[in-house]
Every structure is written in C-alpha cells, then in structure tokens.
PDB file of C-alpha atoms in Angstrom:
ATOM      1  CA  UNK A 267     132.611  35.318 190.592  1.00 93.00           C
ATOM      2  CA  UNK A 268     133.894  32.024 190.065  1.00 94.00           C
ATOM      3  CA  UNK A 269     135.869  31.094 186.699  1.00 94.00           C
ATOM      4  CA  UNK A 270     132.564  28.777 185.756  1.00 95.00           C
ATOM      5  CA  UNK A 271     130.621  31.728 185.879  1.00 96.00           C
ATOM      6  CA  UNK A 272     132.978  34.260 184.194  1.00 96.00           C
ATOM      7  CA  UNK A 273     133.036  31.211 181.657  1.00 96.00           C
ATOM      8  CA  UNK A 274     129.248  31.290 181.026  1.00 97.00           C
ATOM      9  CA  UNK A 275     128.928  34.981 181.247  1.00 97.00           C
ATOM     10  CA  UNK A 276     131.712  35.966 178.449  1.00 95.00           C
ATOM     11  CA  UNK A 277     130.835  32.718 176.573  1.00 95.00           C
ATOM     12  CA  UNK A 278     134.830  32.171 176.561  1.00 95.00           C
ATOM     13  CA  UNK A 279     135.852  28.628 177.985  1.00 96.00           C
ATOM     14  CA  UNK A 280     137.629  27.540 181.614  1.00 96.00           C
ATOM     15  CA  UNK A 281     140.697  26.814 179.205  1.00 96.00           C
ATOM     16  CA  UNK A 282     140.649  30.425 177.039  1.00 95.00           C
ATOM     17  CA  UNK A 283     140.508  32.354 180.558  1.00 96.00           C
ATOM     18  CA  UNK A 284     143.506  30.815 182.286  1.00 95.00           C
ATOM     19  CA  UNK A 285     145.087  31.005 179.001  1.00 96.00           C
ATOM     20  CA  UNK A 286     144.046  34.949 178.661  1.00 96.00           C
ATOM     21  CA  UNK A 287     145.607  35.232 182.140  1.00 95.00           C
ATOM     22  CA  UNK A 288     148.933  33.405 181.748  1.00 96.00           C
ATOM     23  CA  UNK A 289     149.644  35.662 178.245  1.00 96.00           C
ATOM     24  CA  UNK A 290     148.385  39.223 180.794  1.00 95.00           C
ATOM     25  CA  UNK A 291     145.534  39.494 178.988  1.00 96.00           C
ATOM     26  CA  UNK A 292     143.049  39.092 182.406  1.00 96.00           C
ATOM     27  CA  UNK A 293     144.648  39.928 185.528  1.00 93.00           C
ATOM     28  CA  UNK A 294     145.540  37.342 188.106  1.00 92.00           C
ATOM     29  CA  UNK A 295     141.966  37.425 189.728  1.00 93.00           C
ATOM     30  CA  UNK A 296     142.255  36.875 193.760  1.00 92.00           C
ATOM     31  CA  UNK A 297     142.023  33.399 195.370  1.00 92.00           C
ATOM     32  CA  UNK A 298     138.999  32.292 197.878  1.00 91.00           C
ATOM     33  CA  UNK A 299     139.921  29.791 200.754  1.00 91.00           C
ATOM     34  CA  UNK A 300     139.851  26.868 198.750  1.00 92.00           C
ATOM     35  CA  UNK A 301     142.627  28.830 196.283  1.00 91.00           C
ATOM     36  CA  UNK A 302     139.534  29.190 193.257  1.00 92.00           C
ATOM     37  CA  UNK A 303     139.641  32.407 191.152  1.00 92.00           C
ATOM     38  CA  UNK A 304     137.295  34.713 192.391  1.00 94.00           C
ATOM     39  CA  UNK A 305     137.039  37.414 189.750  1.00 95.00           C
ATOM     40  CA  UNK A 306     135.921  40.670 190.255  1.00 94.00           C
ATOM     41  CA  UNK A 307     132.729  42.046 188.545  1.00 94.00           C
ATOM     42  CA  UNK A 308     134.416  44.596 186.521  1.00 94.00           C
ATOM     43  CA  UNK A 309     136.393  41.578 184.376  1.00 96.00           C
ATOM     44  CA  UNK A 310     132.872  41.343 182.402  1.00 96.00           C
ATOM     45  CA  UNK A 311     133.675  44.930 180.918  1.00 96.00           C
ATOM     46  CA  UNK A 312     137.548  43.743 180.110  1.00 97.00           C
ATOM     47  CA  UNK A 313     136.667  40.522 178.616  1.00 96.00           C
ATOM     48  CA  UNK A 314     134.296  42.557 176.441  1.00 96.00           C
ATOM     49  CA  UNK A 315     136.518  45.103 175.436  1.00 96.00           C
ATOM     50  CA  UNK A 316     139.180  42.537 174.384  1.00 96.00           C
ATOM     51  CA  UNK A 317     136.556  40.612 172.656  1.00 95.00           C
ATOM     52  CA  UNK A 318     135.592  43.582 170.635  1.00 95.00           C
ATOM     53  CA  UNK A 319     139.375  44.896 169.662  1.00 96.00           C
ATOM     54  CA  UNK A 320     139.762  41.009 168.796  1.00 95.00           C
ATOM     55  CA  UNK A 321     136.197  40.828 166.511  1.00 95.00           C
ATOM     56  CA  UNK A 322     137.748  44.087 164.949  1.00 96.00           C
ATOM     57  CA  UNK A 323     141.250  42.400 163.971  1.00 95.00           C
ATOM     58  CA  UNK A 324     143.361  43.176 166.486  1.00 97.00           C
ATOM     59  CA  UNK A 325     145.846  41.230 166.837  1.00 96.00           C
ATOM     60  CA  UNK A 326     146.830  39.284 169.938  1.00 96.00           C
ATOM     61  CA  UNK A 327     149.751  40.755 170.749  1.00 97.00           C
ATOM     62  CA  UNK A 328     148.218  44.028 170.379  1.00 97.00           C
ATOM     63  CA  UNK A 329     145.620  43.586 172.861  1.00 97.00           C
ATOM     64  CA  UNK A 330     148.604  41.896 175.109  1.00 97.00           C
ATOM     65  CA  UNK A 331     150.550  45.615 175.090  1.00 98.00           C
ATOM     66  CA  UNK A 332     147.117  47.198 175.576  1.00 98.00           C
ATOM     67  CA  UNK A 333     146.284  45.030 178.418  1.00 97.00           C
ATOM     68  CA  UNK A 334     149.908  45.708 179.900  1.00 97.00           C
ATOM     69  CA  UNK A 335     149.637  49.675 179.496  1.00 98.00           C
ATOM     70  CA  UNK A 336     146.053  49.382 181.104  1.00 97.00           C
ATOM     71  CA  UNK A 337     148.043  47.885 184.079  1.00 96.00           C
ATOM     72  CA  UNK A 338     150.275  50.649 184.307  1.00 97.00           C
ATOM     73  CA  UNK A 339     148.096  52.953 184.726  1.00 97.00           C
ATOM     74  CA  UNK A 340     147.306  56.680 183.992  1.00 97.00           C
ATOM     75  CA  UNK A 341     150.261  57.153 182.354  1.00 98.00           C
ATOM     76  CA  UNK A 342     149.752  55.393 179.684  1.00 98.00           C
ATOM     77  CA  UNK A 343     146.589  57.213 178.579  1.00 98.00           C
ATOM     78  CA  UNK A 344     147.691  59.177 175.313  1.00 98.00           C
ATOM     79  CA  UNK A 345     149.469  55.420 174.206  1.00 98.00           C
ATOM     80  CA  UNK A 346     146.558  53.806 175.007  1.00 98.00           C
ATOM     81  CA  UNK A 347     144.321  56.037 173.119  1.00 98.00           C
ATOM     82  CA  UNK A 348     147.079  56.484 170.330  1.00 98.00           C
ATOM     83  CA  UNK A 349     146.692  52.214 169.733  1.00 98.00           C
ATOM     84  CA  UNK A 350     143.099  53.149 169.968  1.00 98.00           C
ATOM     85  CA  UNK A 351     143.028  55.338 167.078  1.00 98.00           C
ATOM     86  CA  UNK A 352     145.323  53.700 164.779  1.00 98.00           C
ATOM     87  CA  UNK A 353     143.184  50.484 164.861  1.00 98.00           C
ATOM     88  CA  UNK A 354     140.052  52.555 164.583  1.00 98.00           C
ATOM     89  CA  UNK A 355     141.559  53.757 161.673  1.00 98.00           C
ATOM     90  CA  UNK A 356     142.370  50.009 160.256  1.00 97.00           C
ATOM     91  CA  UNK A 357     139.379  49.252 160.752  1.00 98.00           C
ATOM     92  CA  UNK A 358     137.512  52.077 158.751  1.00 98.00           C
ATOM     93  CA  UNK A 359     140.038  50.621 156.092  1.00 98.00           C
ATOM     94  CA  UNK A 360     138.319  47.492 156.455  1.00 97.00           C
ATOM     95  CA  UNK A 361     134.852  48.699 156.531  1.00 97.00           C
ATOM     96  CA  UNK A 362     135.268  50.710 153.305  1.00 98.00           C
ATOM     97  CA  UNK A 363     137.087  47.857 151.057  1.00 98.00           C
ATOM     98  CA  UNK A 364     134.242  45.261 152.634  1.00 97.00           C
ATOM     99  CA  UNK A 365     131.331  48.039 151.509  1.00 98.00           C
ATOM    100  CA  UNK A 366     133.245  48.175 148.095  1.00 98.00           C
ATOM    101  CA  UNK A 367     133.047  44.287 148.147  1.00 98.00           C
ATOM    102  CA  UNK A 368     129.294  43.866 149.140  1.00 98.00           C
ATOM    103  CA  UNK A 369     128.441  46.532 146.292  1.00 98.00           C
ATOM    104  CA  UNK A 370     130.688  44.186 143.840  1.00 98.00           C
ATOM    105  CA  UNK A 371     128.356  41.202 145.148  1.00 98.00           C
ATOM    106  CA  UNK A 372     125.049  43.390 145.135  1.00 98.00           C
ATOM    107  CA  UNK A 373     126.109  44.071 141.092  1.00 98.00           C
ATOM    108  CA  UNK A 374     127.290  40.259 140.506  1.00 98.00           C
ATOM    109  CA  UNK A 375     123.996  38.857 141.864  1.00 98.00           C
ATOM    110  CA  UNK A 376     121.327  41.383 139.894  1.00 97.00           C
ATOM    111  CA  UNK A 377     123.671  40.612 136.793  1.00 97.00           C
ATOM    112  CA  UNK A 378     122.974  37.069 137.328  1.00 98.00           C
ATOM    113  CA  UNK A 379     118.945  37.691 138.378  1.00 97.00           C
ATOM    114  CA  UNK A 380     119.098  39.359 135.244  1.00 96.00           C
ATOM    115  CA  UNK A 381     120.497  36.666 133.318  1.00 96.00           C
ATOM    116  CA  UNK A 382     118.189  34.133 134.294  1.00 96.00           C
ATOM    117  CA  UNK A 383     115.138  36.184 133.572  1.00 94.00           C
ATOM    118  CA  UNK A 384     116.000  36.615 129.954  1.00 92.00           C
ATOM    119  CA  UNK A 385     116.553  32.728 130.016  1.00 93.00           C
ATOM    120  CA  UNK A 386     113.533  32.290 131.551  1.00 89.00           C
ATOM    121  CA  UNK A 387     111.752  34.690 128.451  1.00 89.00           C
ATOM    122  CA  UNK A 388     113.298  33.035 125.925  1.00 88.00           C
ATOM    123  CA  UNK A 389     112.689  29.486 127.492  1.00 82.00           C
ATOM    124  CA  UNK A 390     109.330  30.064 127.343  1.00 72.00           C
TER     125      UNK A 390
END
C-alpha cells in the first residue's frame, strides 16, 4: 500500500510516517518503479501496536528500542516481553492512582450536588 493509504488507514499523517521511519520506528518499506513506498499489509498491525504502547505512556524512545529488538529477531523475545511487562506494570500504576482520582471527583461532585440542594431548600 501506498504511504497515502497507510496515512488514511492508521489516521497518522504523510509527515509522522517518514518521520516514524527515519527514528526505526517503521521499517524502510520497499520502493515500486516510480521509487514510492509500497508498504506491506502487516505495517497496519505495527503502527497499531506502537500507537497503543504510545496511548499507554510509553515513551518514544522506548518504543524506538522495542522497534529495534523486534528487528533483531527471536532473540530478543524474553527482552521484548521483559519491556512488555514492566510498562504493563506502569501502567496498572496509572490505572489505580487515575481510579483513586475519579473516586476523589465522584465524592467532590455529590458534595457539591449536595450543597446546592440544601441551597436550593433553604432558598425556597
């Protein structure tokens, strides 16, 4: 597939893919005759991937090494799923201080529901 299309399918732009392959996050993808990228299917599942690590907080230069052990191969495996696991880990971190902050919120806002029914009753 041609870089348009890669663009529209991943929602990423031209610019963001030829940047994600200069910095080895997307392999070189081969040339046509006219010298265009013509990507391979499975670079839908990549781009994915690296979109998710990235909505998760992982850093760029953490999907970078991850991208360069996935080049190397098999093995890499146990690092690979070692990076895996400590970012997992992160981001159960994450989840569990952003639960502790949406229950804070959840508590602010009936506190304040609260507040403005009694004003309401003794408005009245």
């Amino acid at each position: 597939m041609k870089i348009g299309e890669l663009a529209r399918k991943t929602g990423l732009s031209i610019d963001t893919l030829r940047f994600y392959e200069k910095i080895g996050l997307i392999d070189r993808p081969a040339r046509d005759g006219a010298g265009r990228r013509d990507y391979a299917p499975e670079v839908l599942d990549w781009v994915a991937f690296l979109d998710r690590l990235n909505a998760t907080g992982m850093k760029q230069a953490g999907r970078i090494r991850y991208a360069d052990l996935r080049r190397q191969g098999a093995d890499t495996l146990a690092e690979r799923r070692e990076m895996i696991e400590a970012h997992r880990a992160e981001v159960v971190t994450r989840i569990a201080m952003l639960t502790e902050s949406l229950d804070l919120l959840d508590a602010k806002i009936a506190t304040y529901r609260e507040m403005e029914e009694d004003h309401d009753r003794h408005a009245s």
